[in-house]
Amino acid sequence: MTEHVPARPEPLQPVALGRRATGTSPLRLGVLASGRGTNLQAILDACVNREVPARVVLVISDKPQAQALERARAAGVLAEYHDPRIHPGRASYDRHLADRLEEAGVELVCLAGFMRILGSAFVERFRHRILNIHPSLLPAFPGKDAQRQALEHGVKVSGCTVHLVDEGVDTGPIVLQAAVPVLEGDTEESLAERILQHEHRLYVEAIRLYAAGRLQLEGRRVRIVPGGACQGT
Ligand SMILES: Nc1nc2c(c(=O)[nH]1)N[C@@H](CN(C=O)c1ccc(C(=O)N[C@@H](CCC(=O)O)C(=O)O)cc1)CN2
Ligand SMILES: NCC(=O)N[C@@H]1O[C@H](COP(=O)([O-])[O-])[C@@H](O)[C@H]1O
């Protein structure tokens, strides 16, 4: 009887993420935000300070009073409120957002405290071109209230994650993570504030790597390659 030799899995073809942006052709960012916008502010500042070869060309919020909109306007960036309630459902609103982002020539969508789940059609239109910042070390504590989940679970270390967005919630391939200690007596607010400081740094670094063409997706793993030496499609 011949021995069954399991087929060796085909090596995963690496996928180069994004394009190598340059000073003369900065990466065009679209930011979706629902709240106060401190991550947006970190991205705006990094672009102005030329820490990343990118430019925020459009900020959209699903909340009319989002401070993120004020921050964008103060930075001279197009800031728009798009009301989900005038759409018959999620898919319609998602399609509207995608149309508006494409119309603005957005190359990378950055979710920065955007509190709506994006549907599969949106994710497909911007496949591998959507980043999100999450205030935990995924896959621990996905969803909302990650800091409360961490405190209730009693972890000693939490942190933040920048990940590619896929059809799941906080399930996309992880780009960068930063560990943050949970201290005695921490409240949800004190932990959130401590993590937030790391989020700002981590998100800018993730966008910088993306804009430098130094991120390569191999299955679920995101590899950081030296200086723009990306292979693959
Ligand atoms: N397809 C994806 N969409 C989004 C992701 C994602 O990973 N995949 N990340 C979220 C951001 N996020 C956590 O990082 C998150 C935001 C909101 C929720 C949530 O449960 N929202 C509820 C209620 C929203 C509302 O109050 O309007 C919902 O949308 O039903 C979970 C996780 C951004 N989108
Ligand atoms: N699940 C998504 C989520 O919890 N996102 C979190 O919302 C906050 C937005 O702050 P900001 O508006 O000041 O950037 C950030 O802490 C971000 O990680």
PDB file of C-alpha atoms and ligand atoms in Angstrom:
ATOM      1  CA  MET A   1       0.000   0.000   0.000  1.00  0.00           C
ATOM      2  CA  THR A   2       1.456   3.368  -0.996  1.00  0.00           C
ATOM      3  CA  GLU A   3       2.051   5.766   1.882  1.00  0.00           C
ATOM      4  CA  HIS A   4      -0.101   8.911   1.735  1.00  0.00           C
ATOM      5  CA  VAL A   5       2.197  11.887   1.586  1.00  0.00           C
ATOM      6  CA  PRO A   6       0.238  15.061   2.284  1.00  0.00           C
ATOM      7  CA  ALA A   7       0.695  17.621  -0.448  1.00  0.00           C
ATOM      8  CA  ARG A   8       3.005  20.420   0.645  1.00  0.00           C
ATOM      9  CA  PRO A   9       0.969  23.627   0.869  1.00  0.00           C
ATOM     10  CA  GLU A  10       1.769  25.993  -1.968  1.00  0.00           C
ATOM     11  CA  PRO A  11       3.978  28.815  -0.662  1.00  0.00           C
ATOM     12  CA  LEU A  12       1.770  31.865  -0.224  1.00  0.00           C
ATOM     13  CA  GLN A  13       2.419  34.481  -2.883  1.00  0.00           C
ATOM     14  CA  PRO A  14       3.404  37.678  -1.040  1.00  0.00           C
ATOM     15  CA  VAL A  15       1.210  40.702  -1.776  1.00  0.00           C
ATOM     16  CA  ALA A  16       2.945  44.086  -1.719  1.00  0.00           C
ATOM     17  CA  LEU A  17       0.669  46.492   0.165  1.00  0.00           C
ATOM     18  CA  GLY A  18       0.093  49.955  -1.215  1.00  0.00           C
ATOM     19  CA  ARG A  19       2.486  51.843  -3.415  1.00  0.00           C
ATOM     20  CA  ARG A  20       5.741  53.616  -2.636  1.00  0.00           C
ATOM     21  CA  ALA A  21       4.730  57.215  -2.118  1.00  0.00           C
ATOM     22  CA  THR A  22       7.162  60.048  -2.759  1.00  0.00           C
ATOM     23  CA  GLY A  23       7.433  63.664  -1.626  1.00  0.00           C
ATOM     24  CA  THR A  24       6.050  64.762  -4.990  1.00  0.00           C
ATOM     25  CA  SER A  25       3.314  62.129  -4.972  1.00  0.00           C
ATOM     26  CA  PRO A  26       2.218  61.636  -1.356  1.00  0.00           C
ATOM     27  CA  LEU A  27      -0.152  58.802  -0.513  1.00  0.00           C
ATOM     28  CA  ARG A  28      -3.749  60.080  -0.510  1.00  0.00           C
ATOM     29  CA  LEU A  29      -5.420  59.254   2.802  1.00  0.00           C
ATOM     30  CA  GLY A  30      -9.122  59.216   3.606  1.00  0.00           C
ATOM     31  CA  VAL A  31      -9.977  59.095   7.319  1.00  0.00           C
ATOM     32  CA  LEU A  32     -13.260  57.833   8.764  1.00  0.00           C
ATOM     33  CA  ALA A  33     -13.887  58.969  12.346  1.00  0.00           C
ATOM     34  CA  SER A  34     -16.888  59.069  14.677  1.00  0.00           C
ATOM     35  CA  GLY A  35     -15.497  60.911  17.664  1.00  0.00           C
ATOM     36  CA  ARG A  36     -12.940  63.303  19.117  1.00  0.00           C
ATOM     37  CA  GLY A  37     -10.294  62.519  16.476  1.00  0.00           C
ATOM     38  CA  THR A  38      -7.006  62.424  18.416  1.00  0.00           C
ATOM     39  CA  ASN A  39      -5.706  59.658  16.125  1.00  0.00           C
ATOM     40  CA  LEU A  40      -6.772  61.769  13.154  1.00  0.00           C
ATOM     41  CA  GLN A  41      -4.879  64.694  14.710  1.00  0.00           C
ATOM     42  CA  ALA A  42      -1.734  62.563  15.044  1.00  0.00           C
ATOM     43  CA  ILE A  43      -2.015  61.607  11.355  1.00  0.00           C
ATOM     44  CA  LEU A  44      -2.651  65.218  10.272  1.00  0.00           C
ATOM     45  CA  ASP A  45       0.348  66.430  12.290  1.00  0.00           C
ATOM     46  CA  ALA A  46       2.613  63.692  10.920  1.00  0.00           C
ATOM     47  CA  CYS A  47       1.667  64.619   7.357  1.00  0.00           C
ATOM     48  CA  VAL A  48       2.259  68.339   7.958  1.00  0.00           C
ATOM     49  CA  ASN A  49       5.589  67.585   9.668  1.00  0.00           C
ATOM     50  CA  ARG A  50       6.550  65.355   6.714  1.00  0.00           C
ATOM     51  CA  GLU A  51       7.019  62.355   9.001  1.00  0.00           C
ATOM     52  CA  VAL A  52       5.067  60.363   6.424  1.00  0.00           C
ATOM     53  CA  PRO A  53       4.859  60.868   2.615  1.00  0.00           C
ATOM     54  CA  ALA A  54       1.093  61.149   2.797  1.00  0.00           C
ATOM     55  CA  ARG A  55      -1.687  63.710   2.721  1.00  0.00           C
ATOM     56  CA  VAL A  56      -5.164  63.528   4.268  1.00  0.00           C
ATOM     57  CA  VAL A  57      -7.459  64.536   1.389  1.00  0.00           C
ATOM     58  CA  LEU A  58     -10.819  63.797   3.027  1.00  0.00           C
ATOM     59  CA  VAL A  59     -12.250  63.203   6.495  1.00  0.00           C
ATOM     60  CA  ILE A  60     -15.729  61.713   6.790  1.00  0.00           C
ATOM     61  CA  SER A  61     -17.782  61.222   9.926  1.00  0.00           C
ATOM     62  CA  ASP A  62     -21.098  59.510  10.554  1.00  0.00           C
ATOM     63  CA  LYS A  63     -21.640  61.906  13.489  1.00  0.00           C
ATOM     64  CA  PRO A  64     -22.408  65.587  12.804  1.00  0.00           C
ATOM     65  CA  GLN A  65     -20.774  66.850  15.991  1.00  0.00           C
ATOM     66  CA  ALA A  66     -17.648  64.718  15.786  1.00  0.00           C
ATOM     67  CA  GLN A  67     -14.666  66.764  16.940  1.00  0.00           C
ATOM     68  CA  ALA A  68     -12.700  64.981  14.222  1.00  0.00           C
ATOM     69  CA  LEU A  69     -14.519  67.159  11.674  1.00  0.00           C
ATOM     70  CA  GLU A  70     -13.414  70.325  13.480  1.00  0.00           C
ATOM     71  CA  ARG A  71      -9.826  69.060  13.608  1.00  0.00           C
ATOM     72  CA  ALA A  72      -9.843  68.396   9.855  1.00  0.00           C
ATOM     73  CA  ARG A  73     -11.251  71.841   9.043  1.00  0.00           C
ATOM     74  CA  ALA A  74      -8.698  73.492  11.321  1.00  0.00           C
ATOM     75  CA  ALA A  75      -6.007  71.711   9.299  1.00  0.00           C
ATOM     76  CA  GLY A  76      -7.546  72.897   6.021  1.00  0.00           C
ATOM     77  CA  VAL A  77      -8.707  69.401   5.095  1.00  0.00           C
ATOM     78  CA  LEU A  78     -12.056  68.630   3.468  1.00  0.00           C
ATOM     79  CA  ALA A  79     -14.354  67.414   6.264  1.00  0.00           C
ATOM     80  CA  GLU A  80     -17.789  65.952   5.585  1.00  0.00           C
ATOM     81  CA  TYR A  81     -20.636  64.585   7.679  1.00  0.00           C
ATOM     82  CA  HIS A  82     -22.587  61.880   5.887  1.00  0.00           C
ATOM     83  CA  ASP A  83     -25.808  60.928   7.647  1.00  0.00           C
ATOM     84  CA  PRO A  84     -26.398  57.160   7.739  1.00  0.00           C
ATOM     85  CA  ARG A  85     -30.083  57.747   8.508  1.00  0.00           C
ATOM     86  CA  ILE A  86     -30.892  58.965   4.988  1.00  0.00           C
ATOM     87  CA  HIS A  87     -29.803  55.598   3.602  1.00  0.00           C
ATOM     88  CA  PRO A  88     -32.153  52.589   3.505  1.00  0.00           C
ATOM     89  CA  GLY A  89     -29.509  50.356   5.100  1.00  0.00           C
ATOM     90  CA  ARG A  90     -25.879  49.655   5.848  1.00  0.00           C
ATOM     91  CA  ALA A  91     -25.010  48.502   2.343  1.00  0.00           C
ATOM     92  CA  SER A  92     -26.328  51.730   0.835  1.00  0.00           C
ATOM     93  CA  TYR A  93     -24.391  53.881   3.275  1.00  0.00           C
ATOM     94  CA  ASP A  94     -21.221  51.837   2.765  1.00  0.00           C
ATOM     95  CA  ARG A  95     -21.583  52.211  -1.023  1.00  0.00           C
ATOM     96  CA  HIS A  96     -22.056  55.958  -0.634  1.00  0.00           C
ATOM     97  CA  LEU A  97     -18.910  56.223   1.526  1.00  0.00           C
ATOM     98  CA  ALA A  98     -16.884  54.149  -0.934  1.00  0.00           C
ATOM     99  CA  ASP A  99     -18.088  56.246  -3.879  1.00  0.00           C
ATOM    100  CA  ARG A 100     -17.124  59.468  -2.071  1.00  0.00           C
ATOM    101  CA  LEU A 101     -13.690  58.150  -1.079  1.00  0.00           C
ATOM    102  CA  GLU A 102     -12.968  56.967  -4.622  1.00  0.00           C
ATOM    103  CA  GLU A 103     -14.181  60.302  -6.019  1.00  0.00           C
ATOM    104  CA  ALA A 104     -11.626  62.018  -3.761  1.00  0.00           C
ATOM    105  CA  GLY A 105      -8.876  59.746  -5.068  1.00  0.00           C
ATOM    106  CA  VAL A 106      -8.254  58.126  -1.702  1.00  0.00           C
ATOM    107  CA  GLU A 107      -5.594  55.398  -1.851  1.00  0.00           C
ATOM    108  CA  LEU A 108      -5.593  54.323   1.804  1.00  0.00           C
ATOM    109  CA  VAL A 109      -8.634  54.437   4.117  1.00  0.00           C
ATOM    110  CA  CYS A 110      -7.741  54.974   7.792  1.00  0.00           C
ATOM    111  CA  LEU A 111     -10.416  54.150  10.379  1.00  0.00           C
ATOM    112  CA  ALA A 112      -9.729  56.309  13.431  1.00  0.00           C
ATOM    113  CA  GLY A 113     -12.382  55.692  16.051  1.00  0.00           C
ATOM    114  CA  PHE A 114     -14.926  54.924  13.346  1.00  0.00           C
ATOM    115  CA  MET A 115     -17.673  53.078  15.146  1.00  0.00           C
ATOM    116  CA  ARG A 116     -19.511  51.377  12.291  1.00  0.00           C
ATOM    117  CA  ILE A 117     -18.864  47.934  10.911  1.00  0.00           C
ATOM    118  CA  LEU A 118     -18.052  48.120   7.199  1.00  0.00           C
ATOM    119  CA  GLY A 119     -19.728  45.550   4.995  1.00  0.00           C
ATOM    120  CA  SER A 120     -18.050  43.094   2.650  1.00  0.00           C
ATOM    121  CA  ALA A 121     -18.719  45.181  -0.478  1.00  0.00           C
ATOM    122  CA  PHE A 122     -16.823  48.151   0.969  1.00  0.00           C
ATOM    123  CA  VAL A 123     -13.974  45.902   2.157  1.00  0.00           C
ATOM    124  CA  GLU A 124     -13.721  44.336  -1.305  1.00  0.00           C
ATOM    125  CA  ARG A 125     -13.592  47.734  -3.040  1.00  0.00           C
ATOM    126  CA  PHE A 126     -10.686  48.752  -0.788  1.00  0.00           C
ATOM    127  CA  ARG A 127      -9.112  45.314  -0.319  1.00  0.00           C
ATOM    128  CA  HIS A 128      -5.802  45.603   1.564  1.00  0.00           C
ATOM    129  CA  ARG A 129      -6.231  49.418   1.596  1.00  0.00           C
ATOM    130  CA  ILE A 130      -8.070  49.913   4.909  1.00  0.00           C
ATOM    131  CA  LEU A 131      -6.274  50.285   8.246  1.00  0.00           C
ATOM    132  CA  ASN A 132      -7.831  50.402  11.704  1.00  0.00           C
ATOM    133  CA  ILE A 133      -6.454  51.243  15.143  1.00  0.00           C
ATOM    134  CA  HIS A 134      -7.817  49.194  18.033  1.00  0.00           C
ATOM    135  CA  PRO A 135      -7.115  49.742  21.763  1.00  0.00           C
ATOM    136  CA  SER A 136      -6.105  46.188  22.685  1.00  0.00           C
ATOM    137  CA  LEU A 137      -3.601  43.519  21.704  1.00  0.00           C
ATOM    138  CA  LEU A 138      -5.805  41.699  19.201  1.00  0.00           C
ATOM    139  CA  PRO A 139      -7.086  39.062  19.050  1.00  0.00           C
ATOM    140  CA  ALA A 140      -7.751  39.840  22.703  1.00  0.00           C
ATOM    141  CA  PHE A 141     -10.734  42.082  23.442  1.00  0.00           C
ATOM    142  CA  PRO A 142     -12.180  42.858  19.972  1.00  0.00           C
ATOM    143  CA  GLY A 143     -15.157  45.093  19.400  1.00  0.00           C
ATOM    144  CA  LYS A 144     -16.190  48.043  21.463  1.00  0.00           C
ATOM    145  CA  ASP A 145     -15.122  48.826  25.054  1.00  0.00           C
ATOM    146  CA  ALA A 146     -11.816  46.969  24.693  1.00  0.00           C
ATOM    147  CA  GLN A 147     -10.328  48.785  27.699  1.00  0.00           C
ATOM    148  CA  ARG A 148     -13.250  47.756  29.936  1.00  0.00           C
ATOM    149  CA  GLN A 149     -12.911  44.157  28.730  1.00  0.00           C
ATOM    150  CA  ALA A 150      -9.195  44.219  29.620  1.00  0.00           C
ATOM    151  CA  LEU A 151      -9.838  45.557  33.136  1.00  0.00           C
ATOM    152  CA  GLU A 152     -12.644  43.067  33.752  1.00  0.00           C
ATOM    153  CA  HIS A 153     -10.439  40.216  32.602  1.00  0.00           C
ATOM    154  CA  GLY A 154      -7.647  41.342  34.914  1.00  0.00           C
ATOM    155  CA  VAL A 155      -4.831  41.430  32.349  1.00  0.00           C
ATOM    156  CA  LYS A 156      -1.557  43.038  33.463  1.00  0.00           C
ATOM    157  CA  VAL A 157      -0.598  44.080  29.960  1.00  0.00           C
ATOM    158  CA  SER A 158      -2.852  45.454  27.254  1.00  0.00           C
ATOM    159  CA  GLY A 159      -1.981  47.681  24.329  1.00  0.00           C
ATOM    160  CA  CYS A 160      -3.043  48.680  20.843  1.00  0.00           C
ATOM    161  CA  THR A 161      -3.079  47.186  17.372  1.00  0.00           C
ATOM    162  CA  VAL A 162      -3.032  48.542  13.847  1.00  0.00           C
ATOM    163  CA  HIS A 163      -4.545  45.995  11.492  1.00  0.00           C
ATOM    164  CA  LEU A 164      -5.804  45.676   7.962  1.00  0.00           C
ATOM    165  CA  VAL A 165      -9.589  45.661   7.888  1.00  0.00           C
ATOM    166  CA  ASP A 166     -11.360  42.617   6.507  1.00  0.00           C
ATOM    167  CA  GLU A 167     -14.945  41.370   6.583  1.00  0.00           C
ATOM    168  CA  GLY A 168     -14.669  40.333  10.203  1.00  0.00           C
ATOM    169  CA  VAL A 169     -14.589  42.679  13.189  1.00  0.00           C
ATOM    170  CA  ASP A 170     -10.988  43.300  14.295  1.00  0.00           C
ATOM    171  CA  THR A 171      -9.925  40.067  12.586  1.00  0.00           C
ATOM    172  CA  GLY A 172      -7.769  41.485   9.797  1.00  0.00           C
ATOM    173  CA  PRO A 173      -4.015  40.854   9.479  1.00  0.00           C
ATOM    174  CA  ILE A 174      -2.029  42.640  12.163  1.00  0.00           C
ATOM    175  CA  VAL A 175       0.393  45.329  10.994  1.00  0.00           C
ATOM    176  CA  LEU A 176       1.847  46.680  14.263  1.00  0.00           C
ATOM    177  CA  GLN A 177       1.200  46.293  17.982  1.00  0.00           C
ATOM    178  CA  ALA A 178       2.375  48.070  21.128  1.00  0.00           C
ATOM    179  CA  ALA A 179       2.158  46.698  24.679  1.00  0.00           C
ATOM    180  CA  VAL A 180       0.920  48.997  27.448  1.00  0.00           C
ATOM    181  CA  PRO A 181       0.983  48.132  31.172  1.00  0.00           C
ATOM    182  CA  VAL A 182      -2.257  47.982  33.150  1.00  0.00           C
ATOM    183  CA  LEU A 183      -1.574  49.668  36.494  1.00  0.00           C
ATOM    184  CA  GLU A 184      -3.101  49.110  39.921  1.00  0.00           C
ATOM    185  CA  GLY A 185      -6.169  51.282  40.312  1.00  0.00           C
ATOM    186  CA  ASP A 186      -6.553  51.856  36.590  1.00  0.00           C
ATOM    187  CA  THR A 187      -9.969  52.951  35.484  1.00  0.00           C
ATOM    188  CA  GLU A 188     -11.313  52.526  31.937  1.00  0.00           C
ATOM    189  CA  GLU A 189     -10.430  56.182  31.393  1.00  0.00           C
ATOM    190  CA  SER A 190      -6.877  56.049  32.769  1.00  0.00           C
ATOM    191  CA  LEU A 191      -6.079  52.912  30.800  1.00  0.00           C
ATOM    192  CA  ALA A 192      -7.645  54.333  27.628  1.00  0.00           C
ATOM    193  CA  GLU A 193      -5.563  57.501  27.962  1.00  0.00           C
ATOM    194  CA  ARG A 194      -2.333  55.569  28.475  1.00  0.00           C
ATOM    195  CA  ILE A 195      -3.040  53.342  25.451  1.00  0.00           C
ATOM    196  CA  LEU A 196      -4.087  56.326  23.352  1.00  0.00           C
ATOM    197  CA  GLN A 197      -0.605  57.881  23.571  1.00  0.00           C
ATOM    198  CA  HIS A 198       0.816  54.703  22.044  1.00  0.00           C
ATOM    199  CA  GLU A 199      -1.954  54.553  19.420  1.00  0.00           C
ATOM    200  CA  HIS A 200      -0.936  57.916  17.995  1.00  0.00           C
ATOM    201  CA  ARG A 201       2.668  56.819  17.558  1.00  0.00           C
ATOM    202  CA  LEU A 202       1.756  53.345  16.239  1.00  0.00           C
ATOM    203  CA  TYR A 203      -0.773  54.547  13.661  1.00  0.00           C
ATOM    204  CA  VAL A 204       1.645  57.087  12.192  1.00  0.00           C
ATOM    205  CA  GLU A 205       4.372  54.422  11.999  1.00  0.00           C
ATOM    206  CA  ALA A 206       2.006  51.978  10.254  1.00  0.00           C
ATOM    207  CA  ILE A 207       1.031  54.600   7.666  1.00  0.00           C
ATOM    208  CA  ARG A 208       4.684  55.516   7.190  1.00  0.00           C
ATOM    209  CA  LEU A 209       5.596  51.876   6.473  1.00  0.00           C
ATOM    210  CA  TYR A 210       2.605  51.490   4.151  1.00  0.00           C
ATOM    211  CA  ALA A 211       3.492  54.684   2.268  1.00  0.00           C
ATOM    212  CA  ALA A 212       7.107  53.563   1.991  1.00  0.00           C
ATOM    213  CA  GLY A 213       6.002  50.330   0.326  1.00  0.00           C
ATOM    214  CA  ARG A 214       7.540  48.297   3.138  1.00  0.00           C
ATOM    215  CA  LEU A 215       4.540  46.121   4.053  1.00  0.00           C
ATOM    216  CA  GLN A 216       4.063  42.711   2.478  1.00  0.00           C
ATOM    217  CA  LEU A 217       1.122  40.398   3.142  1.00  0.00           C
ATOM    218  CA  GLU A 218       1.850  36.674   3.224  1.00  0.00           C
ATOM    219  CA  GLY A 219      -1.379  34.880   4.092  1.00  0.00           C
ATOM    220  CA  ARG A 220      -2.353  36.404   7.436  1.00  0.00           C
ATOM    221  CA  ARG A 221       1.133  37.650   8.256  1.00  0.00           C
ATOM    222  CA  VAL A 222       2.213  41.191   7.495  1.00  0.00           C
ATOM    223  CA  ARG A 223       5.955  41.384   6.975  1.00  0.00           C
ATOM    224  CA  ILE A 224       7.928  44.607   7.243  1.00  0.00           C
ATOM    225  CA  VAL A 225      10.537  44.480   4.505  1.00  0.00           C
ATOM    226  CA  PRO A 226      13.675  46.625   4.474  1.00  0.00           C
ATOM    227  CA  GLY A 227      13.539  49.903   2.599  1.00  0.00           C
ATOM    228  CA  GLY A 228      10.874  49.377  -0.090  1.00  0.00           C
ATOM    229  CA  ALA A 229      12.263  46.027  -1.255  1.00  0.00           C
ATOM    230  CA  CYS A 230       8.785  44.571  -1.756  1.00  0.00           C
ATOM    231  CA  GLN A 231       8.336  41.621  -4.114  1.00  0.00           C
ATOM    232  CA  GLY A 232       5.168  40.134  -5.467  1.00  0.00           C
ATOM    233  CA  THR A 233       2.076  41.653  -7.007  1.00  0.00           C
TER     234      THR A 233
HETATM  235  N1  LIG B   1     -15.430  45.262   8.445  1.00  0.00           N
HETATM  236  C1  LIG B   1     -14.908  45.913   9.512  1.00  0.00           C
HETATM  237  N2  LIG B   1     -15.402  47.120   9.875  1.00  0.00           N
HETATM  238  C2  LIG B   1     -14.853  47.764  10.944  1.00  0.00           C
HETATM  239  C3  LIG B   1     -13.808  47.186  11.687  1.00  0.00           C
HETATM  240  C4  LIG B   1     -13.315  45.904  11.271  1.00  0.00           C
HETATM  241  O1  LIG B   1     -12.362  45.349  11.859  1.00  0.00           O
HETATM  242  N3  LIG B   1     -13.895  45.308  10.197  1.00  0.00           N
HETATM  243  N4  LIG B   1     -13.288  47.834  12.800  1.00  0.00           N
HETATM  244  C5  LIG B   1     -14.201  48.822  13.377  1.00  0.00           C
HETATM  245  C6  LIG B   1     -13.649  49.576  14.536  1.00  0.00           C
HETATM  246  N5  LIG B   1     -14.010  48.837  15.742  1.00  0.00           N
HETATM  247  C7  LIG B   1     -12.992  48.366  16.511  1.00  0.00           C
HETATM  248  O2  LIG B   1     -11.802  48.604  16.229  1.00  0.00           O
HETATM  249  C8  LIG B   1     -15.370  48.633  16.070  1.00  0.00           C
HETATM  250  C9  LIG B   1     -16.254  49.696  15.976  1.00  0.00           C
HETATM  251  C10 LIG B   1     -17.606  49.514  16.266  1.00  0.00           C
HETATM  252  C11 LIG B   1     -18.080  48.261  16.649  1.00  0.00           C
HETATM  253  C12 LIG B   1     -19.541  48.057  16.885  1.00  0.00           C
HETATM  254  O3  LIG B   1     -19.951  47.087  17.524  1.00  0.00           O
HETATM  255  N6  LIG B   1     -20.376  48.954  16.302  1.00  0.00           N
HETATM  256  C13 LIG B   1     -21.853  48.748  16.343  1.00  0.00           C
HETATM  257  C14 LIG B   1     -22.558  49.979  16.810  1.00  0.00           C
HETATM  258  C15 LIG B   1     -22.119  51.163  15.973  1.00  0.00           C
HETATM  259  C16 LIG B   1     -22.981  52.395  16.302  1.00  0.00           C
HETATM  260  O4  LIG B   1     -23.209  52.626  17.509  1.00  0.00           O
HETATM  261  O5  LIG B   1     -23.374  53.053  15.322  1.00  0.00           O
HETATM  262  C17 LIG B   1     -22.347  48.426  14.947  1.00  0.00           C
HETATM  263  O6  LIG B   1     -21.785  48.979  13.996  1.00  0.00           O
HETATM  264  O7  LIG B   1     -23.276  47.630  14.881  1.00  0.00           O
HETATM  265  C18 LIG B   1     -17.195  47.202  16.767  1.00  0.00           C
HETATM  266  C19 LIG B   1     -15.836  47.390  16.475  1.00  0.00           C
HETATM  267  C20 LIG B   1     -14.691  49.775  12.321  1.00  0.00           C
HETATM  268  N7  LIG B   1     -15.313  49.000  11.275  1.00  0.00           N
HETATM  269  N1  LIG B   2     -13.142  49.391  18.324  1.00  0.00           N
HETATM  270  C1  LIG B   2     -12.734  50.662  17.845  1.00  0.00           C
HETATM  271  C2  LIG B   2     -12.174  51.510  18.952  1.00  0.00           C
HETATM  272  O1  LIG B   2     -12.445  51.277  20.115  1.00  0.00           O
HETATM  273  N2  LIG B   2     -11.378  52.500  18.547  1.00  0.00           N
HETATM  274  C3  LIG B   2     -10.803  53.400  19.516  1.00  0.00           C
HETATM  275  O2  LIG B   2     -11.572  54.602  19.582  1.00  0.00           O
HETATM  276  C4  LIG B   2     -10.700  55.641  20.067  1.00  0.00           C
HETATM  277  C5  LIG B   2     -10.858  56.828  19.162  1.00  0.00           C
HETATM  278  O3  LIG B   2     -10.139  57.906  19.716  1.00  0.00           O
HETATM  279  P1  LIG B   2      -9.873  59.211  18.814  1.00  0.00           P
HETATM  280  O4  LIG B   2     -11.203  59.607  18.214  1.00  0.00           O
HETATM  281  O5  LIG B   2      -9.356  60.209  19.822  1.00  0.00           O
HETATM  282  O6  LIG B   2      -8.871  58.839  17.781  1.00  0.00           O
HETATM  283  C6  LIG B   2      -9.252  55.091  19.999  1.00  0.00           C
HETATM  284  O7  LIG B   2      -8.816  54.712  21.279  1.00  0.00           O
HETATM  285  C7  LIG B   2      -9.409  53.867  19.112  1.00  0.00           C
HETATM  286  O8  LIG B   2      -8.448  52.856  19.381  1.00  0.00           O
END
